Amino acid sequence: MRTRVRGWRWRRNPLRRRSDVVEAWTVLAVAVLLFVGAPLAGAAVGWWRYDNAQARAAAQRAERHRVSALLVETAPAAVPSPQGARPPTFRVKVRWTEPGKGARTGEALVPAGGQRGDRVDVWLDAHGRNVGPPVSAGAIWQHALTTGASTAAGVVAVVLAWYLTVRRITARRRLAEWERDWAHTGPEWRRHTA
């Protein structure tokens, strides 16, 4: 039959050592950090990254514009890929017309299998250079959630490593305290039993 006394490390008792009190406070701190601190840290970093990515996407949307371009050459054919995979893109020559600048030719990323003469959308920056499309809202959320979850996991790993270190130190000290007390009490017990 096993009996468990709850909270014995918090109550006064002759068997309680200072290392027991340290371990009890450590368990309380670990619980608070794991259930409150880690989620708050993850949420704070996630929102911070979300705000930064939103600002960057707004700047990209303001700077970039989309034009319709004509393929000057045929893009290579698509290679077999797993179902659900994003189709590959290739750099091929395209021609587009910009208002006030006339016809221009350059390279752009187009989907595999595009035929000469097909129309594709090309994104240009303020200087007329071919760039990728602005970051999508889904990519912003994915980046923010990944960063927040990684931060929370990092906090959990640090807290658990700290807890295991404190627990190892307190166990050594507890054993040293018991050894010291037994060195003092042991001879007295032996005298009574002999």
CSV table of C-alpha atoms in Angstrom, one decimal:
chain,number,residue,atom,x,y,z
A,1,MET,CA,0.0,0.0,0.0
A,2,ARG,CA,1.4,3.3,-1.1
A,3,THR,CA,0.6,6.6,0.6
A,4,ARG,CA,1.4,9.9,-1.0
A,5,VAL,CA,1.4,13.1,1.0
A,6,ARG,CA,0.7,16.0,-1.2
A,7,GLY,CA,2.7,19.2,-0.8
A,8,TRP,CA,5.1,17.7,1.7
A,9,ARG,CA,7.9,19.9,0.4
A,10,TRP,CA,5.9,23.0,1.3
A,11,ARG,CA,5.1,22.0,4.9
A,12,ARG,CA,7.5,22.1,7.8
A,13,ASN,CA,8.7,18.7,8.6
A,14,PRO,CA,11.9,17.2,10.0
A,15,LEU,CA,12.7,15.3,6.8
A,16,ARG,CA,12.4,18.3,4.5
A,17,ARG,CA,15.7,19.7,3.3
A,18,ARG,CA,16.6,23.0,1.7
A,19,SER,CA,17.1,21.1,-1.6
A,20,ASP,CA,13.4,19.9,-1.3
A,21,VAL,CA,12.2,23.5,-1.1
A,22,VAL,CA,14.3,24.6,-4.0
A,23,GLU,CA,13.0,21.7,-6.1
A,24,ALA,CA,9.4,22.5,-5.1
A,25,TRP,CA,9.8,26.2,-6.2
A,26,THR,CA,11.5,25.0,-9.4
A,27,VAL,CA,8.6,22.7,-10.3
A,28,LEU,CA,6.2,25.7,-9.7
A,29,ALA,CA,8.4,28.0,-11.9
A,30,VAL,CA,8.6,25.3,-14.6
A,31,ALA,CA,4.8,24.8,-14.7
A,32,VAL,CA,4.2,28.6,-15.0
A,33,LEU,CA,6.9,28.9,-17.7
A,34,LEU,CA,5.6,25.9,-19.7
A,35,PHE,CA,1.9,26.7,-19.5
A,36,VAL,CA,2.0,30.5,-19.6
A,37,GLY,CA,5.5,31.7,-20.6
A,38,ALA,CA,6.1,29.5,-23.7
A,39,PRO,CA,2.7,30.2,-25.3
A,40,LEU,CA,3.0,34.0,-24.6
A,41,ALA,CA,6.6,34.1,-26.0
A,42,GLY,CA,5.4,32.1,-29.1
A,43,ALA,CA,2.4,34.4,-29.6
A,44,ALA,CA,4.5,37.6,-29.1
A,45,VAL,CA,7.2,36.6,-31.6
A,46,GLY,CA,4.6,35.3,-34.1
A,47,TRP,CA,2.7,38.6,-34.0
A,48,TRP,CA,5.9,40.5,-34.3
A,49,ARG,CA,6.9,38.5,-37.4
A,50,TYR,CA,3.4,38.8,-38.8
A,51,ASP,CA,3.5,42.6,-38.5
A,52,ASN,CA,7.0,42.7,-40.1
A,53,ALA,CA,5.9,40.5,-43.0
A,54,GLN,CA,2.7,42.5,-43.5
A,55,ALA,CA,4.8,45.7,-43.8
A,56,ARG,CA,7.2,44.0,-46.2
A,57,ALA,CA,4.3,42.6,-48.4
A,58,ALA,CA,2.7,46.1,-48.5
A,59,ALA,CA,5.9,47.6,-49.6
A,60,GLN,CA,6.3,44.9,-52.3
A,61,ARG,CA,2.7,45.5,-53.5
A,62,ALA,CA,3.3,49.2,-53.7
A,63,GLU,CA,6.6,48.7,-55.6
A,64,ARG,CA,5.7,45.8,-58.0
A,65,HIS,CA,3.2,45.6,-60.8
A,66,ARG,CA,2.0,42.8,-63.0
A,67,VAL,CA,2.1,42.9,-66.8
A,68,SER,CA,1.0,40.4,-69.4
A,69,ALA,CA,3.9,39.0,-71.4
A,70,LEU,CA,4.2,36.8,-74.5
A,71,LEU,CA,6.5,33.8,-74.4
A,72,VAL,CA,9.3,34.2,-77.0
A,73,GLU,CA,10.5,30.6,-76.6
A,74,THR,CA,8.9,27.4,-75.4
A,75,ALA,CA,9.5,26.4,-71.7
A,76,PRO,CA,10.8,22.9,-71.1
A,77,ALA,CA,8.2,20.2,-70.4
A,78,ALA,CA,7.2,19.2,-66.9
A,79,VAL,CA,9.0,16.3,-65.4
A,80,PRO,CA,6.9,13.7,-63.5
A,81,SER,CA,6.4,14.9,-59.9
A,82,PRO,CA,4.5,13.6,-56.8
A,83,GLN,CA,0.9,14.4,-56.7
A,84,GLY,CA,0.2,17.7,-55.0
A,85,ALA,CA,3.7,19.1,-55.7
A,86,ARG,CA,4.0,22.6,-57.1
A,87,PRO,CA,4.6,22.5,-60.9
A,88,PRO,CA,8.2,23.4,-61.7
A,89,THR,CA,9.0,26.8,-63.3
A,90,PHE,CA,11.8,27.7,-65.8
A,91,ARG,CA,13.5,30.9,-66.9
A,92,VAL,CA,12.6,31.6,-70.5
A,93,LYS,CA,12.6,34.7,-72.7
A,94,VAL,CA,9.4,36.8,-72.7
A,95,ARG,CA,8.3,40.1,-74.3
A,96,TRP,CA,6.0,42.6,-72.7
A,97,THR,CA,5.0,46.2,-73.3
A,98,GLU,CA,5.2,48.8,-70.6
A,99,PRO,CA,3.3,52.0,-70.8
A,100,GLY,CA,5.6,54.8,-71.8
A,101,LYS,CA,8.6,52.5,-72.3
A,102,GLY,CA,7.6,50.4,-75.3
A,103,ALA,CA,8.3,46.7,-75.9
A,104,ARG,CA,10.9,45.0,-73.7
A,105,THR,CA,12.4,41.5,-73.7
A,106,GLY,CA,13.7,39.7,-70.7
A,107,GLU,CA,13.7,36.4,-68.8
A,108,ALA,CA,10.9,35.4,-66.5
A,109,LEU,CA,9.9,32.4,-64.5
A,110,VAL,CA,7.1,30.6,-66.3
A,111,PRO,CA,5.4,27.3,-65.6
A,112,ALA,CA,6.8,24.2,-67.3
A,113,GLY,CA,5.3,23.3,-70.6
A,114,GLY,CA,4.5,26.9,-71.7
A,115,GLN,CA,4.4,27.1,-75.5
A,116,ARG,CA,5.8,29.9,-77.6
A,117,GLY,CA,3.1,32.6,-78.1
A,118,ASP,CA,1.4,31.8,-74.8
A,119,ARG,CA,0.5,34.7,-72.4
A,120,VAL,CA,1.9,34.7,-68.9
A,121,ASP,CA,1.9,37.2,-66.1
A,122,VAL,CA,5.2,38.8,-65.2
A,123,TRP,CA,6.0,40.9,-62.1
A,124,LEU,CA,8.2,44.0,-62.5
A,125,ASP,CA,9.7,46.3,-59.9
A,126,ALA,CA,9.9,50.1,-60.0
A,127,HIS,CA,13.0,49.9,-62.1
A,128,GLY,CA,11.5,47.5,-64.7
A,129,ARG,CA,13.4,44.4,-63.5
A,130,ASN,CA,11.7,41.0,-63.5
A,131,VAL,CA,10.9,40.0,-59.8
A,132,GLY,CA,8.7,37.5,-58.1
A,133,PRO,CA,5.1,38.3,-57.1
A,134,PRO,CA,4.5,40.0,-53.7
A,135,VAL,CA,4.3,37.7,-50.7
A,136,SER,CA,0.8,36.2,-50.3
A,137,ALA,CA,-1.3,36.5,-47.2
A,138,GLY,CA,-1.1,32.7,-46.7
A,139,ALA,CA,2.7,32.7,-46.8
A,140,ILE,CA,2.7,35.5,-44.2
A,141,TRP,CA,0.5,33.5,-41.9
A,142,GLN,CA,2.5,30.4,-42.4
A,143,HIS,CA,5.7,32.2,-41.7
A,144,ALA,CA,4.3,33.8,-38.5
A,145,LEU,CA,2.8,30.6,-37.2
A,146,THR,CA,6.0,28.7,-37.9
A,147,THR,CA,8.1,31.3,-36.1
A,148,GLY,CA,5.8,31.5,-33.2
A,149,ALA,CA,5.6,27.7,-32.8
A,150,SER,CA,9.4,27.4,-33.1
A,151,THR,CA,9.9,30.1,-30.4
A,152,ALA,CA,7.4,28.3,-28.0
A,153,ALA,CA,9.2,25.0,-28.6
A,154,GLY,CA,12.6,26.7,-28.0
A,155,VAL,CA,11.3,28.2,-24.7
A,156,VAL,CA,10.0,24.7,-23.7
A,157,ALA,CA,13.4,23.1,-24.5
A,158,VAL,CA,15.3,25.8,-22.5
A,159,VAL,CA,12.9,25.5,-19.5
A,160,LEU,CA,13.1,21.7,-19.4
A,161,ALA,CA,16.9,21.7,-19.7
A,162,TRP,CA,17.1,24.2,-16.8
A,163,TYR,CA,14.7,22.0,-14.8
A,164,LEU,CA,16.8,18.9,-15.4
A,165,THR,CA,19.9,20.7,-14.4
A,166,VAL,CA,18.4,22.1,-11.2
A,167,ARG,CA,16.9,18.7,-10.4
A,168,ARG,CA,20.3,17.0,-10.8
A,169,ILE,CA,22.0,19.6,-8.6
A,170,THR,CA,19.3,19.4,-5.9
A,171,ALA,CA,19.5,15.6,-5.9
A,172,ARG,CA,23.2,15.7,-5.3
A,173,ARG,CA,22.8,18.3,-2.5
A,174,ARG,CA,20.0,16.3,-0.9
A,175,LEU,CA,22.1,13.1,-0.9
A,176,ALA,CA,25.0,15.1,0.6
A,177,GLU,CA,22.7,16.6,3.3
A,178,TRP,CA,21.4,13.1,4.1
A,179,GLU,CA,24.9,11.7,4.2
A,180,ARG,CA,26.0,14.5,6.6
A,181,ASP,CA,23.0,14.0,8.8
A,182,TRP,CA,23.5,10.2,8.9
A,183,ALA,CA,27.1,10.7,9.8
A,184,HIS,CA,25.9,12.6,12.8
A,185,THR,CA,22.9,10.3,13.7
A,186,GLY,CA,24.3,6.9,12.6
A,187,PRO,CA,26.7,6.4,15.5
A,188,GLU,CA,24.0,7.2,18.0
A,189,TRP,CA,21.7,4.5,16.5
A,190,ARG,CA,24.5,1.9,16.4
A,191,ARG,CA,25.1,2.5,20.1
A,192,HIS,CA,21.5,1.8,20.9
A,193,THR,CA,21.3,-1.4,18.9
A,194,ALA,CA,24.6,-2.9,19.9
